[in-house]
Amino acid sequence: MSGGDEAGRLVRPFALTGGRTRPSRADFTLITTVTAVDPAPERATRPQPEHARIVRMCARPVAVAELAALLDLPVSVVVIMLCDLLEAGLITARPPRPVTGDGGRDLELLQKVRDGLDRI
């Protein structure tokens, strides 16, 4: 027996979350953008290896769903770990922009696109 599952993972998801099954916060949706804080706050404790891996992956903004896919972990597990990192001050979470009455269209952006197409 190799000690890991078919994907080669040695640590089970419940161990990554300390047995927790629910996030401590409601900050995260599938499309919430997560970014590592750079530089990390001085008061932050040293993260566990799995948490440190997430912080490295968040060097550029990444959506929660994409992060879960890259880590090959259930979204629920990733969200619990992200809550830990957010509370430690190691990441920031930016919710998706709310949909406005005009369907979420950014008229200025659409104008720039139209102007760019006109030049072609």
PDB file of C-alpha atoms in Angstrom:
ATOM      1  CA  MET A   1       0.000   0.000   0.000  1.00  0.00           C
ATOM      2  CA  SER A   2       1.398   3.351  -1.034  1.00  0.00           C
ATOM      3  CA  GLY A   3      -0.284   5.462   1.642  1.00  0.00           C
ATOM      4  CA  GLY A   4      -1.827   7.872  -0.882  1.00  0.00           C
ATOM      5  CA  ASP A   5      -4.940   7.854  -3.009  1.00  0.00           C
ATOM      6  CA  GLU A   6      -5.060   7.400  -6.778  1.00  0.00           C
ATOM      7  CA  ALA A   7      -3.919  11.004  -7.309  1.00  0.00           C
ATOM      8  CA  GLY A   8      -0.888  10.406  -5.122  1.00  0.00           C
ATOM      9  CA  ARG A   9      -2.165  12.632  -2.310  1.00  0.00           C
ATOM     10  CA  LEU A  10      -0.710  11.621   1.042  1.00  0.00           C
ATOM     11  CA  VAL A  11      -2.805  13.912   3.234  1.00  0.00           C
ATOM     12  CA  ARG A  12      -6.554  13.373   3.366  1.00  0.00           C
ATOM     13  CA  PRO A  13      -8.804  16.450   3.010  1.00  0.00           C
ATOM     14  CA  PHE A  14     -10.181  16.149   6.554  1.00  0.00           C
ATOM     15  CA  ALA A  15      -6.622  16.396   7.859  1.00  0.00           C
ATOM     16  CA  LEU A  16      -6.041  19.592   5.879  1.00  0.00           C
ATOM     17  CA  THR A  17      -9.016  21.234   7.571  1.00  0.00           C
ATOM     18  CA  GLY A  18      -8.350  19.892  11.042  1.00  0.00           C
ATOM     19  CA  GLY A  19     -11.565  17.897  10.801  1.00  0.00           C
ATOM     20  CA  ARG A  20     -13.662  21.019  10.184  1.00  0.00           C
ATOM     21  CA  THR A  21     -16.494  20.671   7.685  1.00  0.00           C
ATOM     22  CA  ARG A  22     -17.733  24.257   7.567  1.00  0.00           C
ATOM     23  CA  PRO A  23     -15.880  27.506   6.828  1.00  0.00           C
ATOM     24  CA  SER A  24     -15.544  30.023   9.640  1.00  0.00           C
ATOM     25  CA  ARG A  25     -16.559  32.867   7.308  1.00  0.00           C
ATOM     26  CA  ALA A  26     -18.871  33.440   4.374  1.00  0.00           C
ATOM     27  CA  ASP A  27     -16.406  35.477   2.286  1.00  0.00           C
ATOM     28  CA  PHE A  28     -15.898  32.951  -0.488  1.00  0.00           C
ATOM     29  CA  THR A  29     -17.893  31.960  -3.549  1.00  0.00           C
ATOM     30  CA  LEU A  30     -16.646  30.015  -6.555  1.00  0.00           C
ATOM     31  CA  ILE A  31     -15.726  33.257  -8.338  1.00  0.00           C
ATOM     32  CA  THR A  32     -14.219  35.156  -5.422  1.00  0.00           C
ATOM     33  CA  THR A  33     -10.741  36.328  -6.408  1.00  0.00           C
ATOM     34  CA  VAL A  34      -7.979  35.497  -3.944  1.00  0.00           C
ATOM     35  CA  THR A  35      -4.557  37.186  -3.861  1.00  0.00           C
ATOM     36  CA  ALA A  36      -1.581  36.673  -1.553  1.00  0.00           C
ATOM     37  CA  VAL A  37      -0.567  39.604   0.623  1.00  0.00           C
ATOM     38  CA  ASP A  38       2.914  40.711  -0.335  1.00  0.00           C
ATOM     39  CA  PRO A  39       4.848  41.116   1.835  1.00  0.00           C
ATOM     40  CA  ALA A  40       3.266  38.820   4.380  1.00  0.00           C
ATOM     41  CA  PRO A  41       2.417  40.524   7.680  1.00  0.00           C
ATOM     42  CA  GLU A  42       5.105  40.230  10.340  1.00  0.00           C
ATOM     43  CA  ARG A  43       2.659  38.972  12.940  1.00  0.00           C
ATOM     44  CA  ALA A  44       1.502  36.069  10.759  1.00  0.00           C
ATOM     45  CA  THR A  45       2.380  32.601  11.984  1.00  0.00           C
ATOM     46  CA  ARG A  46       4.218  30.287   9.662  1.00  0.00           C
ATOM     47  CA  PRO A  47       1.608  28.489   7.561  1.00  0.00           C
ATOM     48  CA  GLN A  48       1.354  24.714   7.239  1.00  0.00           C
ATOM     49  CA  PRO A  49       2.846  23.345   3.982  1.00  0.00           C
ATOM     50  CA  GLU A  50      -0.570  23.035   2.314  1.00  0.00           C
ATOM     51  CA  HIS A  51      -1.480  26.582   3.296  1.00  0.00           C
ATOM     52  CA  ALA A  52       1.897  27.853   2.057  1.00  0.00           C
ATOM     53  CA  ARG A  53       1.243  26.151  -1.285  1.00  0.00           C
ATOM     54  CA  ILE A  54      -2.036  28.044  -1.602  1.00  0.00           C
ATOM     55  CA  VAL A  55      -0.310  31.340  -0.785  1.00  0.00           C
ATOM     56  CA  ARG A  56       2.273  30.666  -3.518  1.00  0.00           C
ATOM     57  CA  MET A  57      -0.490  29.885  -6.008  1.00  0.00           C
ATOM     58  CA  CYS A  58      -2.180  33.175  -5.121  1.00  0.00           C
ATOM     59  CA  ALA A  59       0.808  35.295  -6.129  1.00  0.00           C
ATOM     60  CA  ARG A  60      -1.464  36.435  -8.947  1.00  0.00           C
ATOM     61  CA  PRO A  61      -5.226  36.801  -8.475  1.00  0.00           C
ATOM     62  CA  VAL A  62      -6.985  33.451  -8.802  1.00  0.00           C
ATOM     63  CA  ALA A  63     -10.631  32.413  -8.452  1.00  0.00           C
ATOM     64  CA  VAL A  64     -11.600  29.956  -5.720  1.00  0.00           C
ATOM     65  CA  ALA A  65     -12.892  27.434  -8.279  1.00  0.00           C
ATOM     66  CA  GLU A  66      -9.645  27.611 -10.258  1.00  0.00           C
ATOM     67  CA  LEU A  67      -7.604  27.187  -7.105  1.00  0.00           C
ATOM     68  CA  ALA A  68      -9.586  24.089  -6.109  1.00  0.00           C
ATOM     69  CA  ALA A  69      -9.043  22.629  -9.570  1.00  0.00           C
ATOM     70  CA  LEU A  70      -5.310  23.338  -9.479  1.00  0.00           C
ATOM     71  CA  LEU A  71      -5.021  21.778  -6.030  1.00  0.00           C
ATOM     72  CA  ASP A  72      -7.253  18.830  -6.995  1.00  0.00           C
ATOM     73  CA  LEU A  73      -9.235  19.312  -3.791  1.00  0.00           C
ATOM     74  CA  PRO A  74     -12.937  19.788  -3.118  1.00  0.00           C
ATOM     75  CA  VAL A  75     -13.992  23.446  -3.113  1.00  0.00           C
ATOM     76  CA  SER A  76     -15.315  23.060   0.435  1.00  0.00           C
ATOM     77  CA  VAL A  77     -11.863  22.027   1.688  1.00  0.00           C
ATOM     78  CA  VAL A  78     -10.153  24.872  -0.169  1.00  0.00           C
ATOM     79  CA  VAL A  79     -12.632  27.400   1.248  1.00  0.00           C
ATOM     80  CA  ILE A  80     -11.926  26.253   4.819  1.00  0.00           C
ATOM     81  CA  MET A  81      -8.192  26.607   4.193  1.00  0.00           C
ATOM     82  CA  LEU A  82      -8.727  30.039   2.589  1.00  0.00           C
ATOM     83  CA  CYS A  83     -10.618  31.142   5.700  1.00  0.00           C
ATOM     84  CA  ASP A  84      -7.556  30.222   7.783  1.00  0.00           C
ATOM     85  CA  LEU A  85      -5.299  32.233   5.480  1.00  0.00           C
ATOM     86  CA  LEU A  86      -7.636  35.231   5.399  1.00  0.00           C
ATOM     87  CA  GLU A  87      -7.850  35.300   9.195  1.00  0.00           C
ATOM     88  CA  ALA A  88      -4.038  35.094   9.376  1.00  0.00           C
ATOM     89  CA  GLY A  89      -3.767  38.089   7.042  1.00  0.00           C
ATOM     90  CA  LEU A  90      -1.891  36.131   4.371  1.00  0.00           C
ATOM     91  CA  ILE A  91      -4.436  36.594   1.573  1.00  0.00           C
ATOM     92  CA  THR A  92      -7.106  39.035   0.476  1.00  0.00           C
ATOM     93  CA  ALA A  93     -10.451  38.042  -0.979  1.00  0.00           C
ATOM     94  CA  ARG A  94     -12.290  40.181  -3.484  1.00  0.00           C
ATOM     95  CA  PRO A  95     -15.897  39.257  -4.159  1.00  0.00           C
ATOM     96  CA  PRO A  96     -17.236  39.447  -7.688  1.00  0.00           C
ATOM     97  CA  ARG A  97     -18.570  42.803  -8.759  1.00  0.00           C
ATOM     98  CA  PRO A  98     -22.306  43.030  -8.145  1.00  0.00           C
ATOM     99  CA  VAL A  99     -24.550  42.912 -11.178  1.00  0.00           C
ATOM    100  CA  THR A 100     -26.029  46.311 -11.880  1.00  0.00           C
ATOM    101  CA  GLY A 101     -29.369  47.198 -13.372  1.00  0.00           C
ATOM    102  CA  ASP A 102     -27.805  47.289 -16.838  1.00  0.00           C
ATOM    103  CA  GLY A 103     -26.836  43.606 -16.638  1.00  0.00           C
ATOM    104  CA  GLY A 104     -23.346  44.333 -15.286  1.00  0.00           C
ATOM    105  CA  ARG A 105     -22.163  46.007 -18.473  1.00  0.00           C
ATOM    106  CA  ASP A 106     -19.261  48.349 -18.098  1.00  0.00           C
ATOM    107  CA  LEU A 107     -20.214  50.979 -20.657  1.00  0.00           C
ATOM    108  CA  GLU A 108     -16.769  52.564 -20.643  1.00  0.00           C
ATOM    109  CA  LEU A 109     -15.159  49.206 -21.405  1.00  0.00           C
ATOM    110  CA  LEU A 110     -17.679  48.486 -24.162  1.00  0.00           C
ATOM    111  CA  GLN A 111     -16.941  51.898 -25.693  1.00  0.00           C
ATOM    112  CA  LYS A 112     -13.189  51.144 -25.691  1.00  0.00           C
ATOM    113  CA  VAL A 113     -13.799  47.789 -27.361  1.00  0.00           C
ATOM    114  CA  ARG A 114     -16.015  49.415 -30.004  1.00  0.00           C
ATOM    115  CA  ASP A 115     -13.409  52.114 -30.636  1.00  0.00           C
ATOM    116  CA  GLY A 116     -10.724  49.466 -30.982  1.00  0.00           C
ATOM    117  CA  LEU A 117     -12.827  47.496 -33.461  1.00  0.00           C
ATOM    118  CA  ASP A 118     -13.445  50.635 -35.478  1.00  0.00           C
ATOM    119  CA  ARG A 119      -9.665  50.945 -36.021  1.00  0.00           C
ATOM    120  CA  ILE A 120      -9.392  47.507 -37.584  1.00  0.00           C
TER     121      ILE A 120
END
